[in-house]
XYZ file of C-alpha atoms in Angstrom:
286
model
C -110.097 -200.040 205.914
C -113.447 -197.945 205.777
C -114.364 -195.370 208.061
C -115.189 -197.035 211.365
C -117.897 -196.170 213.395
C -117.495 -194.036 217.015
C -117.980 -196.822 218.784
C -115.101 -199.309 217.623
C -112.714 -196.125 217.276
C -110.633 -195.347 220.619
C -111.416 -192.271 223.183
C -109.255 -189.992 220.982
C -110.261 -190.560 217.432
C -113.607 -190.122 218.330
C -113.039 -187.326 220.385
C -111.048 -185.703 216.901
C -113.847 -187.015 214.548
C -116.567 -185.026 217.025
C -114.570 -181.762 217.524
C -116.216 -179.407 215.229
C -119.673 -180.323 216.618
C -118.724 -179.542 220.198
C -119.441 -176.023 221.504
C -117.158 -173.711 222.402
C -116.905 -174.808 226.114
C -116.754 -178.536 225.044
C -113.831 -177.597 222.806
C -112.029 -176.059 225.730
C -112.386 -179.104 227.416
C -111.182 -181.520 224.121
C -108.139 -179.217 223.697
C -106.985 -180.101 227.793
C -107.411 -183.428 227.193
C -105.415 -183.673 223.649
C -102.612 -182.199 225.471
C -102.542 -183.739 228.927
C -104.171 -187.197 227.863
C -101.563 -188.958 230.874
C -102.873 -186.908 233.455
C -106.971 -187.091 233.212
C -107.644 -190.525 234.389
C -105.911 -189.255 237.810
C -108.834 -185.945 237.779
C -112.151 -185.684 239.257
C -114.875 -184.029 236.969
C -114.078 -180.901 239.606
C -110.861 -180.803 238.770
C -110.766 -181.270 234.719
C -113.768 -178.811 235.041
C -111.571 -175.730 237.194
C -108.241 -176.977 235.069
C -110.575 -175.951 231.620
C -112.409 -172.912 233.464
C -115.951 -174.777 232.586
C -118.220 -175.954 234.362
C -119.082 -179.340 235.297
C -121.584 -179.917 233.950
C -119.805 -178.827 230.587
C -117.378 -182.195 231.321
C -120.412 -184.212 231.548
C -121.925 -182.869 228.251
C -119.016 -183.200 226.623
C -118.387 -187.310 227.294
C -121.438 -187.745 225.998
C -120.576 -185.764 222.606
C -117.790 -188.542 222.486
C -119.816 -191.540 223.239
C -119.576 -191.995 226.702
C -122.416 -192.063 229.189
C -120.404 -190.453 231.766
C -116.817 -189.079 232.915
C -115.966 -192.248 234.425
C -116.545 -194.101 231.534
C -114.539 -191.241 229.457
C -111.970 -191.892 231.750
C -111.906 -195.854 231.768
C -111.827 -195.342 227.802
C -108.753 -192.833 228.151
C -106.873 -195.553 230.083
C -107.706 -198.416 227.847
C -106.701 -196.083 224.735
C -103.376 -195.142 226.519
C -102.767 -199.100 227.068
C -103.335 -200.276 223.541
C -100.873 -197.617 222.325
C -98.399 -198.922 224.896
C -98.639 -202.629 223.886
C -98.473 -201.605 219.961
C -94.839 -200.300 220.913
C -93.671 -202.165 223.838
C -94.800 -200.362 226.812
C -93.526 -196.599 225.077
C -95.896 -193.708 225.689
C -96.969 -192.647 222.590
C -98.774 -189.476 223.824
C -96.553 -188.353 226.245
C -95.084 -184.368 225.800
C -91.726 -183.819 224.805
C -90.198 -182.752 228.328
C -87.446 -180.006 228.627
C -85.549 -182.349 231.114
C -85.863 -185.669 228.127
C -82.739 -186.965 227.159
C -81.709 -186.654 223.645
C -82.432 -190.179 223.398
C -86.067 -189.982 225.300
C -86.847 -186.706 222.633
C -86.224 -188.738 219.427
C -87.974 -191.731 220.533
C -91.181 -189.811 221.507
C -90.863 -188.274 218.370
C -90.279 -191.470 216.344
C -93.449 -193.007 218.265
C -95.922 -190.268 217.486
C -94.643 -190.027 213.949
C -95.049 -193.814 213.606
C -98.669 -193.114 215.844
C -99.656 -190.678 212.887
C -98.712 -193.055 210.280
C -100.755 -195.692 212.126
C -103.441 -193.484 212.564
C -104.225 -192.586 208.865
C -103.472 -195.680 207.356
C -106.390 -196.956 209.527
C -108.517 -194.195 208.577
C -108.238 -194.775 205.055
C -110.887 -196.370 202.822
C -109.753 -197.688 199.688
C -113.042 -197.086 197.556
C -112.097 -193.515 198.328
C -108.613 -193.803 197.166
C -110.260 -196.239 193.936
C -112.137 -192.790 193.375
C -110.094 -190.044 194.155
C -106.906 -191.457 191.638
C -109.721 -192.065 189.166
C -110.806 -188.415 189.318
C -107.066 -187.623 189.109
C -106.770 -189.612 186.375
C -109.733 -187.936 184.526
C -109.330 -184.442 185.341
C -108.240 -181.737 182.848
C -105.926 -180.013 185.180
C -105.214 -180.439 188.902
C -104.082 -177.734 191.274
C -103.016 -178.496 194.289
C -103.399 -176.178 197.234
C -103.152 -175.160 201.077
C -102.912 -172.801 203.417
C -100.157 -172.679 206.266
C -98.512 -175.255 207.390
C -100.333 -177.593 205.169
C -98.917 -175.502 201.625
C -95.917 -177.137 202.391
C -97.800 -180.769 201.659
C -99.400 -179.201 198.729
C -96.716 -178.064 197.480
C -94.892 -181.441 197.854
C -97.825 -183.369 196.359
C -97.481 -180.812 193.025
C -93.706 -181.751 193.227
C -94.550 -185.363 192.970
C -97.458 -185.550 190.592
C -95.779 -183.195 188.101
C -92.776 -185.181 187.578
C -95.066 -187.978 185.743
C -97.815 -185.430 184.539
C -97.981 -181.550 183.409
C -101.774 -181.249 184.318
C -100.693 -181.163 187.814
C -100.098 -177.232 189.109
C -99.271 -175.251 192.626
C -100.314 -171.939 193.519
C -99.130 -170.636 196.864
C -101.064 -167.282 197.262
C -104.407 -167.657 198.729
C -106.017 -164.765 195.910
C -104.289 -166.384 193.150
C -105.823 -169.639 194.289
C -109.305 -168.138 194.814
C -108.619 -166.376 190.945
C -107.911 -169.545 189.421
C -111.019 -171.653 191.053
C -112.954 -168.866 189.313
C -111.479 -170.030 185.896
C -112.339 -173.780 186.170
C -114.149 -175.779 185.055
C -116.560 -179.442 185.465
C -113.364 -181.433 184.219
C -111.041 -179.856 186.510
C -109.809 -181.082 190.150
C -108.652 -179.003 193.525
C -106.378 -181.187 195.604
C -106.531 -179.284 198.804
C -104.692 -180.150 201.767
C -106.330 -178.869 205.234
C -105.437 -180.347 208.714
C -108.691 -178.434 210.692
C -110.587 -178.117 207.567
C -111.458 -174.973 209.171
C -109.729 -172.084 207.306
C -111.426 -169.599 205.783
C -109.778 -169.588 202.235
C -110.949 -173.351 202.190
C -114.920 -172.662 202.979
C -114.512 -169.810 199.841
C -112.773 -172.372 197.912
C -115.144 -175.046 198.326
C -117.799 -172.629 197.337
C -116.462 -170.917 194.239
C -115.699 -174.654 193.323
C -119.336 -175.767 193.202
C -120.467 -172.952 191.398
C -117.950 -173.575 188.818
C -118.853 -177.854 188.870
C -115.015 -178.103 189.144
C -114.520 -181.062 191.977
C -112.861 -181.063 195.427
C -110.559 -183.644 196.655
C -110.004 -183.025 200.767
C -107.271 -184.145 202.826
C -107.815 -182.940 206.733
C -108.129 -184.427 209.758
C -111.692 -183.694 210.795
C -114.153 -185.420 208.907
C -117.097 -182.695 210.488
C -115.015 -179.687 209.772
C -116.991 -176.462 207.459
C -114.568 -176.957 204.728
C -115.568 -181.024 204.624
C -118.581 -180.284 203.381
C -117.797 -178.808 200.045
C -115.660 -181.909 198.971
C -116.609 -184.444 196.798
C -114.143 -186.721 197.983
C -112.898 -186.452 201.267
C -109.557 -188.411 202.523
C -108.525 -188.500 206.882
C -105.090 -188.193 207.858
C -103.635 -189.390 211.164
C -102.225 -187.358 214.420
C -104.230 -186.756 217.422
C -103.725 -183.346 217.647
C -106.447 -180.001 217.821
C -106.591 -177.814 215.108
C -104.203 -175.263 216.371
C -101.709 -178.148 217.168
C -101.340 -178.992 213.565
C -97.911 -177.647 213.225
C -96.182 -180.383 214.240
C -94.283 -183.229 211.769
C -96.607 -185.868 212.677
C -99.401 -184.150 211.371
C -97.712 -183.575 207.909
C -96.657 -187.042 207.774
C -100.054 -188.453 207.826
C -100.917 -186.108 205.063
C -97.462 -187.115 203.466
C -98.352 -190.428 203.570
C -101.912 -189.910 201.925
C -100.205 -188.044 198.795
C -97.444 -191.366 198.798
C -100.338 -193.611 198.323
C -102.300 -191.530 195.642
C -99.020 -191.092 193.576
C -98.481 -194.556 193.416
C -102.001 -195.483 192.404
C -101.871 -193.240 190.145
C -98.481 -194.093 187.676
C -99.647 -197.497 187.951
C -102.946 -196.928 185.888
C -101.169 -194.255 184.134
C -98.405 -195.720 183.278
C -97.856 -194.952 179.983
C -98.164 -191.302 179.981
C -95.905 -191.376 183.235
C -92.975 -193.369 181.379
C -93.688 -190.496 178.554
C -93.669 -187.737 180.820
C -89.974 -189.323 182.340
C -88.189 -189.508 179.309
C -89.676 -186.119 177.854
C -88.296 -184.729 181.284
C -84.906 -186.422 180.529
C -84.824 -184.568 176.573
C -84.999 -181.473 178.405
């Protein structure tokens, strides 16, 4: 499962992998399409181009940022994407919005498909030489914090609630100074687990740079493998969900992170697992 290549990923991976090297127009453009990806195999490049307020030439610079020598090629790739989805779950749209008119029933199984779509989505995206190194650093470090900002604390936090139960090195600080403080304090045997959907927040960049002046290490989850904050990680780790950077609030794009931390935790008490079944039962005394 290693990182594929732009060309055997569909339209909309690629399209996620490439959005921080877009331009600002171009990103206009990516965001449309993330959230009306039924609807743009039935435009003309006028139309996507008024419907983004770009121009078109914009459209046709931006299919080529995502592989595609043209719009009608972007659009014959949007289809085919949108048809492979449907066959993987029996003809249900997995990209279509949640409607105010859906039935109960129609609202939780769009939300059961692009939860499942996520899932999907990140297992593919793993590589397990990656995972091989990232529980080994784990498994070496001194102490690990684990950290986030936003939406994504919430996995950070979870991931400290897992790993601590088998280990004490494992800690969670929710304040972004306290965080920044504590990177200050660390040191070449330490680890940051930090959990970042855009890879684009600002506390994340600072991190990542306090971080290599210290020689502690940097263990990334996010979704975009281009993002400023990807390039201060040592290890970096791609989570699933189709989604822009702003979009990120949804479940689906904590479940592929959710998923990531599963994995790791498992890898992890099974090379450890003496000092897990030691942590257990010292847990249990108290």
């Amino acid at each position: 499962m290693s990182h594929k290549k732009q060309q055997s990923e569909d339209i909309f991976t690629a399209l996620i992998h490439s959005y921080n090297t877009l331009t600002r127009s171009e990103t206009k453009v990516a965001d449309y399409i993330l959230r009306h990806k039924q609807e743009i195999h039935l435009q003309s490049i006028s139309e996507l181009a008024q419907r983004c307020s770009v121009s078109e030439a914009t459209i046709s610079r931006f299919c080529h940022s995502v592989g595609c020598a043209s719009f009608n090629e972007f659009k014959l790739a949007v289809v085919q994407a949108i048809s492979a989805s449907e066959n993987m779950d029996m003809g249900t749209d997995l990209y279509s919005s949640i409607l105010p008119d859906d039935s109960i029933e129609q609202k939780c199984r769009k939300l059961c498909n692009v939860s499942t779509d996520a899932l999907h989505q990140t297992l593919s995206e793993l590589d397990v030489d990656i995972i091989d190194k990232v529980v080994d650093m784990l498994s070496r470090a001194g102490s690990v914090y684990c950290f986030g900002q936003g939406n994504s604390s919430i996995v950070a936090e979870d991931a400290w609630g897992r790993f601590s139960c088998v280990s004490p090195k494992f800690h969670y600080i929710a304040n972004a100074n306290l965080q920044a403080t504590t990177a200050e304090l660390l040191g070449k045997n330490d680890v940051v687990l930090y959990f970042s959907f855009s890879g684009a927040v600002r506390e994340l960049t600072e991190m990542g740079k306090i971080l290599q002046n210290r020689e502690a290490k940097l263990i990334l989850v996010t979704r975009f493998p281009n993002s400023p904050g990807a390039q201060y990680a040592d290890l970096l780790l791609i989570c699933g969900a189709n989604e822009a950077p702003q979009q990120q609030g949804s479940i689906a794009a904590k479940i592929g992170q959710l998923f990531i931390v599963d994995v790791l935790f498992h890898e992890y008490c099974a090379r450890n697992r003496v000092a897990s079944i030691f942590q257990e039962f010292a847990d249990k005394d108290n």
